[in-house]
């Protein structure tokens, strides 16, 4: 098969025989029975696959171009409970995309709820699937320009079980923390790496 710029197959190359909701809680789990085309021709055998049904979410790295600093949140995450580093993560402001919202709507809503910050400027970074082997979540990633004066402390909605420590780091300090492997979630790693390549341009654009 000749190489292509994108994936060699698409939706038409998958046959979904059955889709069944097998768990309906805080999140959902779907079970599929399906077949898909094979690279060397023909179709694969009938497969059973579970998919963690989370849907789209949005993350934003809050950056103050005047003070050259970033805002990171520290909060409990169940997925890291059994990891050696413990379940508290340094991460971005983030939230789930609700019906009728745009990713930009989520940025502004969650920035206020989780950090008390107003996003004054916004730049799109990328969108990607964090774990497509078992989840349909797609994350839209942004960098938001803010004034970090007075930002910090404990935030979050108590009724949603949120207990968020908002911290301000210089960009260089955040970069050092990343290199020392104290940040180990994909969205924050990607956003800080992107910022390291783009901060000078953002300072010229946003100041």
mmCIF file of C-alpha atoms in Angstrom:
data_model
loop_
_atom_site.group_PDB
_atom_site.id
_atom_site.type_symbol
_atom_site.label_atom_id
_atom_site.label_comp_id
_atom_site.label_asym_id
_atom_site.label_seq_id
_atom_site.Cartn_x
_atom_site.Cartn_y
_atom_site.Cartn_z
ATOM 1 C CA UNK A 1 0.000 0.000 0.000
ATOM 2 C CA UNK A 2 1.293 3.462 -0.934
ATOM 3 C CA UNK A 3 1.966 5.901 1.876
ATOM 4 C CA UNK A 4 -0.474 8.802 2.350
ATOM 5 C CA UNK A 5 -0.226 12.052 4.266
ATOM 6 C CA UNK A 6 -3.015 10.958 6.630
ATOM 7 C CA UNK A 7 -4.362 7.611 7.879
ATOM 8 C CA UNK A 8 -4.963 5.021 5.177
ATOM 9 C CA UNK A 9 -8.488 4.164 6.378
ATOM 10 C CA UNK A 10 -11.620 6.038 7.478
ATOM 11 C CA UNK A 11 -15.086 5.552 8.959
ATOM 12 C CA UNK A 12 -16.226 3.556 5.928
ATOM 13 C CA UNK A 13 -13.611 0.917 6.725
ATOM 14 C CA UNK A 14 -15.239 -0.061 10.033
ATOM 15 C CA UNK A 15 -18.381 -2.172 10.473
ATOM 16 C CA UNK A 16 -20.035 -1.771 13.895
ATOM 17 C CA UNK A 17 -22.098 -4.909 14.529
ATOM 18 C CA UNK A 18 -23.287 -3.924 18.020
ATOM 19 C CA UNK A 19 -22.871 -0.994 20.417
ATOM 20 C CA UNK A 20 -24.046 -1.451 24.011
ATOM 21 C CA UNK A 21 -23.920 0.829 27.055
ATOM 22 C CA UNK A 22 -22.408 -1.343 29.796
ATOM 23 C CA UNK A 23 -21.814 1.278 32.500
ATOM 24 C CA UNK A 24 -23.606 4.559 33.173
ATOM 25 C CA UNK A 25 -22.088 6.508 36.096
ATOM 26 C CA UNK A 26 -20.010 9.672 36.447
ATOM 27 C CA UNK A 27 -18.663 8.570 33.069
ATOM 28 C CA UNK A 28 -19.958 5.922 30.657
ATOM 29 C CA UNK A 29 -18.553 2.743 29.140
ATOM 30 C CA UNK A 30 -19.603 1.432 25.727
ATOM 31 C CA UNK A 31 -18.949 -2.082 24.440
ATOM 32 C CA UNK A 32 -18.538 -2.528 20.706
ATOM 33 C CA UNK A 33 -18.529 -5.568 18.479
ATOM 34 C CA UNK A 34 -16.928 -4.582 15.194
ATOM 35 C CA UNK A 35 -14.784 -5.454 12.220
ATOM 36 C CA UNK A 36 -12.332 -3.266 10.336
ATOM 37 C CA UNK A 37 -10.363 -3.533 7.121
ATOM 38 C CA UNK A 38 -6.832 -4.949 7.225
ATOM 39 C CA UNK A 39 -3.842 -3.140 5.760
ATOM 40 C CA UNK A 40 -2.965 -6.045 3.471
ATOM 41 C CA UNK A 41 -6.585 -6.572 2.385
ATOM 42 C CA UNK A 42 -9.766 -8.164 3.679
ATOM 43 C CA UNK A 43 -11.434 -7.726 7.052
ATOM 44 C CA UNK A 44 -10.370 -8.660 10.582
ATOM 45 C CA UNK A 45 -12.299 -11.135 12.724
ATOM 46 C CA UNK A 46 -15.142 -9.894 14.920
ATOM 47 C CA UNK A 47 -13.603 -7.891 17.770
ATOM 48 C CA UNK A 48 -15.015 -6.886 21.159
ATOM 49 C CA UNK A 49 -13.733 -3.558 22.458
ATOM 50 C CA UNK A 50 -14.731 -1.423 25.451
ATOM 51 C CA UNK A 51 -14.531 2.352 25.103
ATOM 52 C CA UNK A 52 -14.467 4.812 28.000
ATOM 53 C CA UNK A 53 -17.081 7.344 26.870
ATOM 54 C CA UNK A 54 -15.955 10.757 28.088
ATOM 55 C CA UNK A 55 -16.412 12.975 25.069
ATOM 56 C CA UNK A 56 -14.603 16.248 24.325
ATOM 57 C CA UNK A 57 -12.822 18.382 26.913
ATOM 58 C CA UNK A 58 -10.833 21.607 26.896
ATOM 59 C CA UNK A 59 -7.564 22.617 28.547
ATOM 60 C CA UNK A 60 -5.958 26.068 28.743
ATOM 61 C CA UNK A 61 -2.505 27.136 29.903
ATOM 62 C CA UNK A 62 -2.895 30.516 31.602
ATOM 63 C CA UNK A 63 0.083 32.740 30.723
ATOM 64 C CA UNK A 64 0.864 36.294 31.847
ATOM 65 C CA UNK A 65 3.056 37.812 29.099
ATOM 66 C CA UNK A 66 3.898 40.875 31.221
ATOM 67 C CA UNK A 67 5.332 38.921 34.161
ATOM 68 C CA UNK A 68 6.364 35.895 32.025
ATOM 69 C CA UNK A 69 4.615 33.467 34.374
ATOM 70 C CA UNK A 70 2.083 30.654 34.182
ATOM 71 C CA UNK A 71 -0.758 29.474 36.407
ATOM 72 C CA UNK A 72 -0.918 25.779 37.284
ATOM 73 C CA UNK A 73 -3.456 23.926 39.397
ATOM 74 C CA UNK A 74 -2.777 21.181 41.922
ATOM 75 C CA UNK A 75 -5.625 18.778 42.615
ATOM 76 C CA UNK A 76 -6.489 15.143 43.335
ATOM 77 C CA UNK A 77 -6.806 12.794 40.338
ATOM 78 C CA UNK A 78 -8.121 9.238 40.755
ATOM 79 C CA UNK A 79 -6.210 7.959 37.709
ATOM 80 C CA UNK A 80 -2.883 8.577 39.450
ATOM 81 C CA UNK A 81 -3.967 7.052 42.780
ATOM 82 C CA UNK A 82 -1.701 4.004 42.541
ATOM 83 C CA UNK A 83 1.260 5.751 40.920
ATOM 84 C CA UNK A 84 4.527 6.199 42.783
ATOM 85 C CA UNK A 85 4.254 9.978 42.509
ATOM 86 C CA UNK A 86 0.848 10.089 44.230
ATOM 87 C CA UNK A 87 -2.576 11.286 43.039
ATOM 88 C CA UNK A 88 -2.099 15.086 43.196
ATOM 89 C CA UNK A 89 -1.273 16.546 39.795
ATOM 90 C CA UNK A 90 0.090 19.890 38.603
ATOM 91 C CA UNK A 91 -2.043 20.661 35.587
ATOM 92 C CA UNK A 92 -3.919 23.142 33.415
ATOM 93 C CA UNK A 93 -7.302 24.723 33.883
ATOM 94 C CA UNK A 94 -9.641 22.270 32.143
ATOM 95 C CA UNK A 95 -13.268 21.256 31.795
ATOM 96 C CA UNK A 96 -15.729 19.115 29.870
ATOM 97 C CA UNK A 97 -17.376 20.530 26.754
ATOM 98 C CA UNK A 98 -21.129 20.624 27.416
ATOM 99 C CA UNK A 99 -23.827 20.519 24.683
ATOM 100 C CA UNK A 100 -24.225 23.916 23.035
ATOM 101 C CA UNK A 101 -20.824 25.199 24.179
ATOM 102 C CA UNK A 102 -17.767 26.027 22.122
ATOM 103 C CA UNK A 103 -14.264 25.180 23.387
ATOM 104 C CA UNK A 104 -13.718 28.916 23.878
ATOM 105 C CA UNK A 105 -16.801 29.060 26.131
ATOM 106 C CA UNK A 106 -15.276 26.348 28.326
ATOM 107 C CA UNK A 107 -11.958 28.210 28.528
ATOM 108 C CA UNK A 108 -13.595 31.332 29.913
ATOM 109 C CA UNK A 109 -15.961 29.469 32.261
ATOM 110 C CA UNK A 110 -13.355 27.163 33.746
ATOM 111 C CA UNK A 111 -10.676 29.858 34.063
ATOM 112 C CA UNK A 112 -12.979 31.817 36.371
ATOM 113 C CA UNK A 113 -14.272 28.757 38.296
ATOM 114 C CA UNK A 114 -10.929 27.046 38.803
ATOM 115 C CA UNK A 115 -8.504 29.942 39.124
ATOM 116 C CA UNK A 116 -10.428 33.192 39.445
ATOM 117 C CA UNK A 117 -8.786 34.463 36.237
ATOM 118 C CA UNK A 118 -10.283 36.305 33.283
ATOM 119 C CA UNK A 119 -8.825 35.214 29.947
ATOM 120 C CA UNK A 120 -7.989 38.372 28.006
ATOM 121 C CA UNK A 121 -6.527 36.769 24.863
ATOM 122 C CA UNK A 122 -6.619 33.268 23.469
ATOM 123 C CA UNK A 123 -4.487 31.200 21.124
ATOM 124 C CA UNK A 124 -5.328 27.728 19.834
ATOM 125 C CA UNK A 125 -2.561 25.148 20.305
ATOM 126 C CA UNK A 126 -3.831 21.757 19.145
ATOM 127 C CA UNK A 127 -6.487 19.105 19.584
ATOM 128 C CA UNK A 128 -5.731 15.444 20.201
ATOM 129 C CA UNK A 129 -6.923 12.141 21.688
ATOM 130 C CA UNK A 130 -5.121 11.544 25.031
ATOM 131 C CA UNK A 131 -5.766 7.782 25.048
ATOM 132 C CA UNK A 132 -7.450 6.573 21.830
ATOM 133 C CA UNK A 133 -6.728 2.922 22.612
ATOM 134 C CA UNK A 134 -9.556 2.918 25.134
ATOM 135 C CA UNK A 135 -11.287 6.323 25.311
ATOM 136 C CA UNK A 136 -13.125 8.641 22.916
ATOM 137 C CA UNK A 137 -12.055 11.788 24.780
ATOM 138 C CA UNK A 138 -10.729 14.546 22.519
ATOM 139 C CA UNK A 139 -8.931 17.449 24.156
ATOM 140 C CA UNK A 140 -8.876 20.968 22.711
ATOM 141 C CA UNK A 141 -5.775 22.779 23.940
ATOM 142 C CA UNK A 142 -5.318 26.559 24.228
ATOM 143 C CA UNK A 143 -3.044 29.180 25.737
ATOM 144 C CA UNK A 144 -4.855 32.046 27.436
ATOM 145 C CA UNK A 145 -3.385 35.454 28.149
ATOM 146 C CA UNK A 146 -4.127 36.762 31.653
ATOM 147 C CA UNK A 147 -3.116 39.337 34.243
ATOM 148 C CA UNK A 148 -1.828 37.161 37.099
ATOM 149 C CA UNK A 149 -1.961 39.953 39.699
ATOM 150 C CA UNK A 150 -3.657 38.571 42.809
ATOM 151 C CA UNK A 151 -4.116 35.080 41.327
ATOM 152 C CA UNK A 152 -3.603 32.146 43.699
ATOM 153 C CA UNK A 153 -5.140 30.344 46.645
ATOM 154 C CA UNK A 154 -7.801 27.660 46.837
ATOM 155 C CA UNK A 155 -10.575 27.528 44.224
ATOM 156 C CA UNK A 156 -13.108 25.122 42.710
ATOM 157 C CA UNK A 157 -16.754 24.243 43.205
ATOM 158 C CA UNK A 158 -17.342 22.416 46.505
ATOM 159 C CA UNK A 159 -20.550 20.847 45.170
ATOM 160 C CA UNK A 160 -18.463 19.161 42.458
ATOM 161 C CA UNK A 161 -15.891 17.910 44.968
ATOM 162 C CA UNK A 162 -13.226 20.314 43.702
ATOM 163 C CA UNK A 163 -10.349 21.358 45.965
ATOM 164 C CA UNK A 164 -7.900 23.208 43.738
ATOM 165 C CA UNK A 165 -4.679 24.924 44.800
ATOM 166 C CA UNK A 166 -3.919 27.659 42.279
ATOM 167 C CA UNK A 167 -0.212 28.451 42.008
ATOM 168 C CA UNK A 168 1.764 30.960 39.940
ATOM 169 C CA UNK A 169 5.175 29.928 38.570
ATOM 170 C CA UNK A 170 7.631 31.840 36.457
ATOM 171 C CA UNK A 171 7.817 30.344 32.980
ATOM 172 C CA UNK A 172 11.419 29.268 33.628
ATOM 173 C CA UNK A 173 10.451 27.657 36.943
ATOM 174 C CA UNK A 174 7.595 25.740 35.296
ATOM 175 C CA UNK A 175 9.973 24.592 32.558
ATOM 176 C CA UNK A 176 12.419 23.352 35.202
ATOM 177 C CA UNK A 177 9.652 21.500 37.063
ATOM 178 C CA UNK A 178 8.654 19.833 33.787
ATOM 179 C CA UNK A 179 12.220 18.755 33.041
ATOM 180 C CA UNK A 180 12.521 17.289 36.552
ATOM 181 C CA UNK A 181 9.483 15.070 35.777
ATOM 182 C CA UNK A 182 7.214 16.594 38.420
ATOM 183 C CA UNK A 183 4.596 17.186 35.725
ATOM 184 C CA UNK A 184 3.384 13.941 34.195
ATOM 185 C CA UNK A 185 0.064 14.570 32.462
ATOM 186 C CA UNK A 186 0.016 15.001 28.696
ATOM 187 C CA UNK A 187 -1.913 18.258 28.306
ATOM 188 C CA UNK A 188 0.361 20.189 30.674
ATOM 189 C CA UNK A 189 3.517 18.741 29.120
ATOM 190 C CA UNK A 190 2.370 19.633 25.605
ATOM 191 C CA UNK A 191 1.231 23.144 26.574
ATOM 192 C CA UNK A 192 4.443 24.018 28.438
ATOM 193 C CA UNK A 193 6.589 22.721 25.575
ATOM 194 C CA UNK A 194 4.517 24.785 23.135
ATOM 195 C CA UNK A 195 4.876 27.865 25.335
ATOM 196 C CA UNK A 196 8.633 27.428 25.499
ATOM 197 C CA UNK A 197 8.692 27.645 21.701
ATOM 198 C CA UNK A 198 6.203 30.525 21.428
ATOM 199 C CA UNK A 199 6.480 32.775 24.501
ATOM 200 C CA UNK A 200 8.504 35.489 22.765
ATOM 201 C CA UNK A 201 5.936 35.725 19.972
ATOM 202 C CA UNK A 202 3.092 35.861 22.520
ATOM 203 C CA UNK A 203 4.829 38.619 24.477
ATOM 204 C CA UNK A 204 5.083 40.716 21.313
ATOM 205 C CA UNK A 205 1.486 39.923 20.306
ATOM 206 C CA UNK A 206 -0.238 40.326 23.690
ATOM 207 C CA UNK A 207 1.651 43.149 25.389
#
